JSON list of C-alpha atoms in Angstrom, two decimals:
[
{"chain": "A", "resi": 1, "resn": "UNK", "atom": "CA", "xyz": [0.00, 0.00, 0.00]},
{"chain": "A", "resi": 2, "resn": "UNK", "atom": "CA", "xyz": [2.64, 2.52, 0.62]},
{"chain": "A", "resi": 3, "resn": "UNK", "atom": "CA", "xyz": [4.34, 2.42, -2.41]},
{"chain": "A", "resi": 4, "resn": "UNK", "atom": "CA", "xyz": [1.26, 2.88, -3.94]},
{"chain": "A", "resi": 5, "resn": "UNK", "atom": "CA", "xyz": [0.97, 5.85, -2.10]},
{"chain": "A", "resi": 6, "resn": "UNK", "atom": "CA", "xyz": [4.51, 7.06, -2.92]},
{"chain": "A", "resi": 7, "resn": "UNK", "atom": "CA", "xyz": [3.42, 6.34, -6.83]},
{"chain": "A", "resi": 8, "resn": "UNK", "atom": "CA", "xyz": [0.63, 8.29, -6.94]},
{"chain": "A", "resi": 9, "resn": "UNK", "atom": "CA", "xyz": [1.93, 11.04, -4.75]},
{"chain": "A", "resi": 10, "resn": "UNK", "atom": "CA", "xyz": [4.76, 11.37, -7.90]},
{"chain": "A", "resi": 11, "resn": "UNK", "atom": "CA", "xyz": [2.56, 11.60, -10.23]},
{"chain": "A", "resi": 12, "resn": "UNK", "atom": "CA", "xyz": [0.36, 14.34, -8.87]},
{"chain": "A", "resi": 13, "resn": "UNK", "atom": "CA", "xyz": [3.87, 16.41, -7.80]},
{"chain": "A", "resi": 14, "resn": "UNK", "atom": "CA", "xyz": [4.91, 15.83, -11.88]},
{"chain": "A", "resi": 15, "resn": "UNK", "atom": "CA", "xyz": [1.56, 17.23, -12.70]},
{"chain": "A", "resi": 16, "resn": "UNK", "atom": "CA", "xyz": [1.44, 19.91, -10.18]},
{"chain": "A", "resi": 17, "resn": "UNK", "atom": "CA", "xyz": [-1.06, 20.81, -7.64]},
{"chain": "A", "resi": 18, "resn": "UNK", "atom": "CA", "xyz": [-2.22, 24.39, -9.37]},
{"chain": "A", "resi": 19, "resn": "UNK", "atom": "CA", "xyz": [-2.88, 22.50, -12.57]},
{"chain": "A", "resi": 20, "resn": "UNK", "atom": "CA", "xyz": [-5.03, 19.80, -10.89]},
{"chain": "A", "resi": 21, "resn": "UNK", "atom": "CA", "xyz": [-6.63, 22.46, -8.27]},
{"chain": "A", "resi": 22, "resn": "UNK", "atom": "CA", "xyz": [-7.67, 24.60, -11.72]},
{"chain": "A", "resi": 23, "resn": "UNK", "atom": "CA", "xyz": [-9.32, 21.52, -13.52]},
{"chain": "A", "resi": 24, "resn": "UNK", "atom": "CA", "xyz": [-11.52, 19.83, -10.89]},
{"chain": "A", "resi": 25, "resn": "UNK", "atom": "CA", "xyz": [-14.59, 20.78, -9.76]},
{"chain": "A", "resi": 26, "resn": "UNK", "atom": "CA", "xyz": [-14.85, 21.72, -6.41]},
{"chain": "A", "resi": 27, "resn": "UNK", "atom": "CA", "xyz": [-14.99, 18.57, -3.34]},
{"chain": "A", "resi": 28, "resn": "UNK", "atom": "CA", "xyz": [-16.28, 18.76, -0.11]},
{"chain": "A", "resi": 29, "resn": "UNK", "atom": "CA", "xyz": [-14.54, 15.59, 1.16]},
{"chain": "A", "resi": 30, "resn": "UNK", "atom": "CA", "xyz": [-12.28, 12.98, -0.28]},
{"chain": "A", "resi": 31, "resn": "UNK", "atom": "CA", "xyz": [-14.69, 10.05, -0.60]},
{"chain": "A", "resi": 32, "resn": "UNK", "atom": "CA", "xyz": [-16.69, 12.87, -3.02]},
{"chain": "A", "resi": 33, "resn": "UNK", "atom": "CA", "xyz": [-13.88, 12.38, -5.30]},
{"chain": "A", "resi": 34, "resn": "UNK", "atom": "CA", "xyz": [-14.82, 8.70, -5.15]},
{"chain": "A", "resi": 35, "resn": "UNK", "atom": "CA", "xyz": [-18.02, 8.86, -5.60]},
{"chain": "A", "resi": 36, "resn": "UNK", "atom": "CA", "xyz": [-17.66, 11.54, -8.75]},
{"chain": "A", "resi": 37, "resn": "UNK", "atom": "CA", "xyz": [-19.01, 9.58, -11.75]},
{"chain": "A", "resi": 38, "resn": "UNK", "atom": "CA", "xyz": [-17.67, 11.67, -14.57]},
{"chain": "A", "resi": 39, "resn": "UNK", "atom": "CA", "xyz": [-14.26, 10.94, -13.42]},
{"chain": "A", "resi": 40, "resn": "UNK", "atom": "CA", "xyz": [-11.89, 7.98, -14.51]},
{"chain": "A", "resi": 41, "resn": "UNK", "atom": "CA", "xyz": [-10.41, 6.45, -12.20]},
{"chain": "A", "resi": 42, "resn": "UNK", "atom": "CA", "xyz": [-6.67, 7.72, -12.70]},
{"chain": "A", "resi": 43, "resn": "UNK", "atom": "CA", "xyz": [-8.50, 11.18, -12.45]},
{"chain": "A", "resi": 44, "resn": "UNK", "atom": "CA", "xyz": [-9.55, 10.53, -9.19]},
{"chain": "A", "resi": 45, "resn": "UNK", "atom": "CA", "xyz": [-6.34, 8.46, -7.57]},
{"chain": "A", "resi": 46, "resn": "UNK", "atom": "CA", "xyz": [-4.64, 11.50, -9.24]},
{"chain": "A", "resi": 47, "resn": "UNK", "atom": "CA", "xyz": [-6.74, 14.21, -7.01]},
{"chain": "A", "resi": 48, "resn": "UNK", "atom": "CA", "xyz": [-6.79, 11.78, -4.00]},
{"chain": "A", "resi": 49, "resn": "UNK", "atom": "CA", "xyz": [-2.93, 11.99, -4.21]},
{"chain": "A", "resi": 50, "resn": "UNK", "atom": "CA", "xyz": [-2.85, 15.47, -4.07]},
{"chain": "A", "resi": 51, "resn": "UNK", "atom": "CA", "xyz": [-5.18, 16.35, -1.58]},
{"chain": "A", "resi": 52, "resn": "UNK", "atom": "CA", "xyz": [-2.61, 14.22, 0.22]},
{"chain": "A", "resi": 53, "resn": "UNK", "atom": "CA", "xyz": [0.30, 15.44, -1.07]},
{"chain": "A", "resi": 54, "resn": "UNK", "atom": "CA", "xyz": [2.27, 17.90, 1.91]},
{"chain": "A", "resi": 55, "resn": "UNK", "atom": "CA", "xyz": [1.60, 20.50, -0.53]},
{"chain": "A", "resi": 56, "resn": "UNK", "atom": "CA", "xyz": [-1.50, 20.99, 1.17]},
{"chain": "A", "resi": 57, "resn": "UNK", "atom": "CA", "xyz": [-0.82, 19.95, 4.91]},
{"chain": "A", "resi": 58, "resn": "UNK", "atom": "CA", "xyz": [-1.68, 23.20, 7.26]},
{"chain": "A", "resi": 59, "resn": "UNK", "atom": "CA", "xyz": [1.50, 23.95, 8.44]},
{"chain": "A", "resi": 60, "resn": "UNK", "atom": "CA", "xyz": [0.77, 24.54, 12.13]},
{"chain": "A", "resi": 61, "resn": "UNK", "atom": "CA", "xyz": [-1.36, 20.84, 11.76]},
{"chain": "A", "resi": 62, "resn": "UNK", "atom": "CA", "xyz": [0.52, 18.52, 9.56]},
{"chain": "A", "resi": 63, "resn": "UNK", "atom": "CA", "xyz": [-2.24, 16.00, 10.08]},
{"chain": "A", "resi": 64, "resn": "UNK", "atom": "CA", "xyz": [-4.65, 17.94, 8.20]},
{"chain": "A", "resi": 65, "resn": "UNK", "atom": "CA", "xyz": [-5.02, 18.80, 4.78]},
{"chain": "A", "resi": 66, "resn": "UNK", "atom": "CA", "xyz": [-6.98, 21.83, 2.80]},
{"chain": "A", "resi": 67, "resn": "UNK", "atom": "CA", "xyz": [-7.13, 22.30, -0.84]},
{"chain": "A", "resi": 68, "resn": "UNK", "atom": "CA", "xyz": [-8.38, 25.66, -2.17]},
{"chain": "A", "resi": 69, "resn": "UNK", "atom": "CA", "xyz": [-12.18, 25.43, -3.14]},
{"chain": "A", "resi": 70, "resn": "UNK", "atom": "CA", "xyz": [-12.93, 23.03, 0.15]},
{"chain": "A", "resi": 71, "resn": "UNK", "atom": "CA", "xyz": [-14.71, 24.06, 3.05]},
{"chain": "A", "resi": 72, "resn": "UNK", "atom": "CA", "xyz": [-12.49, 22.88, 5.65]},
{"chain": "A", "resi": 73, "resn": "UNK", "atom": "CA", "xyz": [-9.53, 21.02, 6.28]},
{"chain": "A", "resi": 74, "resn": "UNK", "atom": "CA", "xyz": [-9.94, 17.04, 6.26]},
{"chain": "A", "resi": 75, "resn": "UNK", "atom": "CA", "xyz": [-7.07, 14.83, 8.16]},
{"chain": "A", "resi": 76, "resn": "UNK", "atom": "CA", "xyz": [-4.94, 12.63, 6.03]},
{"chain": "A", "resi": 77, "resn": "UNK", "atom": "CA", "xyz": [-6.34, 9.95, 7.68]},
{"chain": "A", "resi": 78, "resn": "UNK", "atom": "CA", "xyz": [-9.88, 10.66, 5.72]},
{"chain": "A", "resi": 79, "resn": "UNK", "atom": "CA", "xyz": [-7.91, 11.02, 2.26]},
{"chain": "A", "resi": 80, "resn": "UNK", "atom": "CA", "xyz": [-6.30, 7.94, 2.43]},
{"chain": "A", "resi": 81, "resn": "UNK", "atom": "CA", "xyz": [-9.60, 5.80, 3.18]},
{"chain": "A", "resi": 82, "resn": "UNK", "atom": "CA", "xyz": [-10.80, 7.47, 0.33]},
{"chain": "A", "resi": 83, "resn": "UNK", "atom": "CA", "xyz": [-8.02, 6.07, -1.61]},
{"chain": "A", "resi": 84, "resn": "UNK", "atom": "CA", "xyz": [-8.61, 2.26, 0.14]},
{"chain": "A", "resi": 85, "resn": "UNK", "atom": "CA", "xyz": [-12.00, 2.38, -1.13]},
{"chain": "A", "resi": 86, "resn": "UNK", "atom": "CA", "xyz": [-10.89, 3.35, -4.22]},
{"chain": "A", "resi": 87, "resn": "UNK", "atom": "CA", "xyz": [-8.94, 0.57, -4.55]},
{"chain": "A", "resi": 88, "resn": "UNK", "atom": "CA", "xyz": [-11.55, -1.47, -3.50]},
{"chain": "A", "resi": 89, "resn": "UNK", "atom": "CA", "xyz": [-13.98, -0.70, -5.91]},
{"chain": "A", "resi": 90, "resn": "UNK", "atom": "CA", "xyz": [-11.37, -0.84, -8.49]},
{"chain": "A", "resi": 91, "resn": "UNK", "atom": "CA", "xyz": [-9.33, -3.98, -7.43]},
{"chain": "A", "resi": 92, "resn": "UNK", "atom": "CA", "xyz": [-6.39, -2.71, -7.53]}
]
């Protein structure tokens, strides 16, 4: 599982988290990204792994994450479920 993590997380931080903030609609929490039927499934594991990415960690809370466009910050915890289920659904 983690270096599934670690593969994802490159390939959002190749991409780079403005472009991927500009082109996704806006989520309210990560298993909304899941749940989003107009996007593929790289799509998703791609926005997962930058909403986990420590490009968005809250400096003072490291635990938690917030991406511009959300309402509040969710814990890393929460992002990476989303990512189980993900993987889950996906069998991968």
């Amino acid at each position: 599982m983690d270096d599934m993590f670690r593969q994802i997380a490159a390939t959002a931080a190749n991409i780079g988290p403005e472009v991927l903030v500009s082109n996704w609609p806006p989520f309210r929490r990560p298993m909304d990204v899941v749940k989003a039927p107009a996007l593929s499934v790289d799509d998703k594991r791609t926005i997962l792994a930058a909403w986990a990415s420590d490009f968005y960690a809250i400096d003072s809370k490291p635990a938690l994450r917030h991406i511009p466009g959300t309402p509040e910050p969710v814990s890393i915890d929460e992002v990476q479920s989303a990512l189980r289920e993900l993987n889950s659904r996906y069998d991968t």
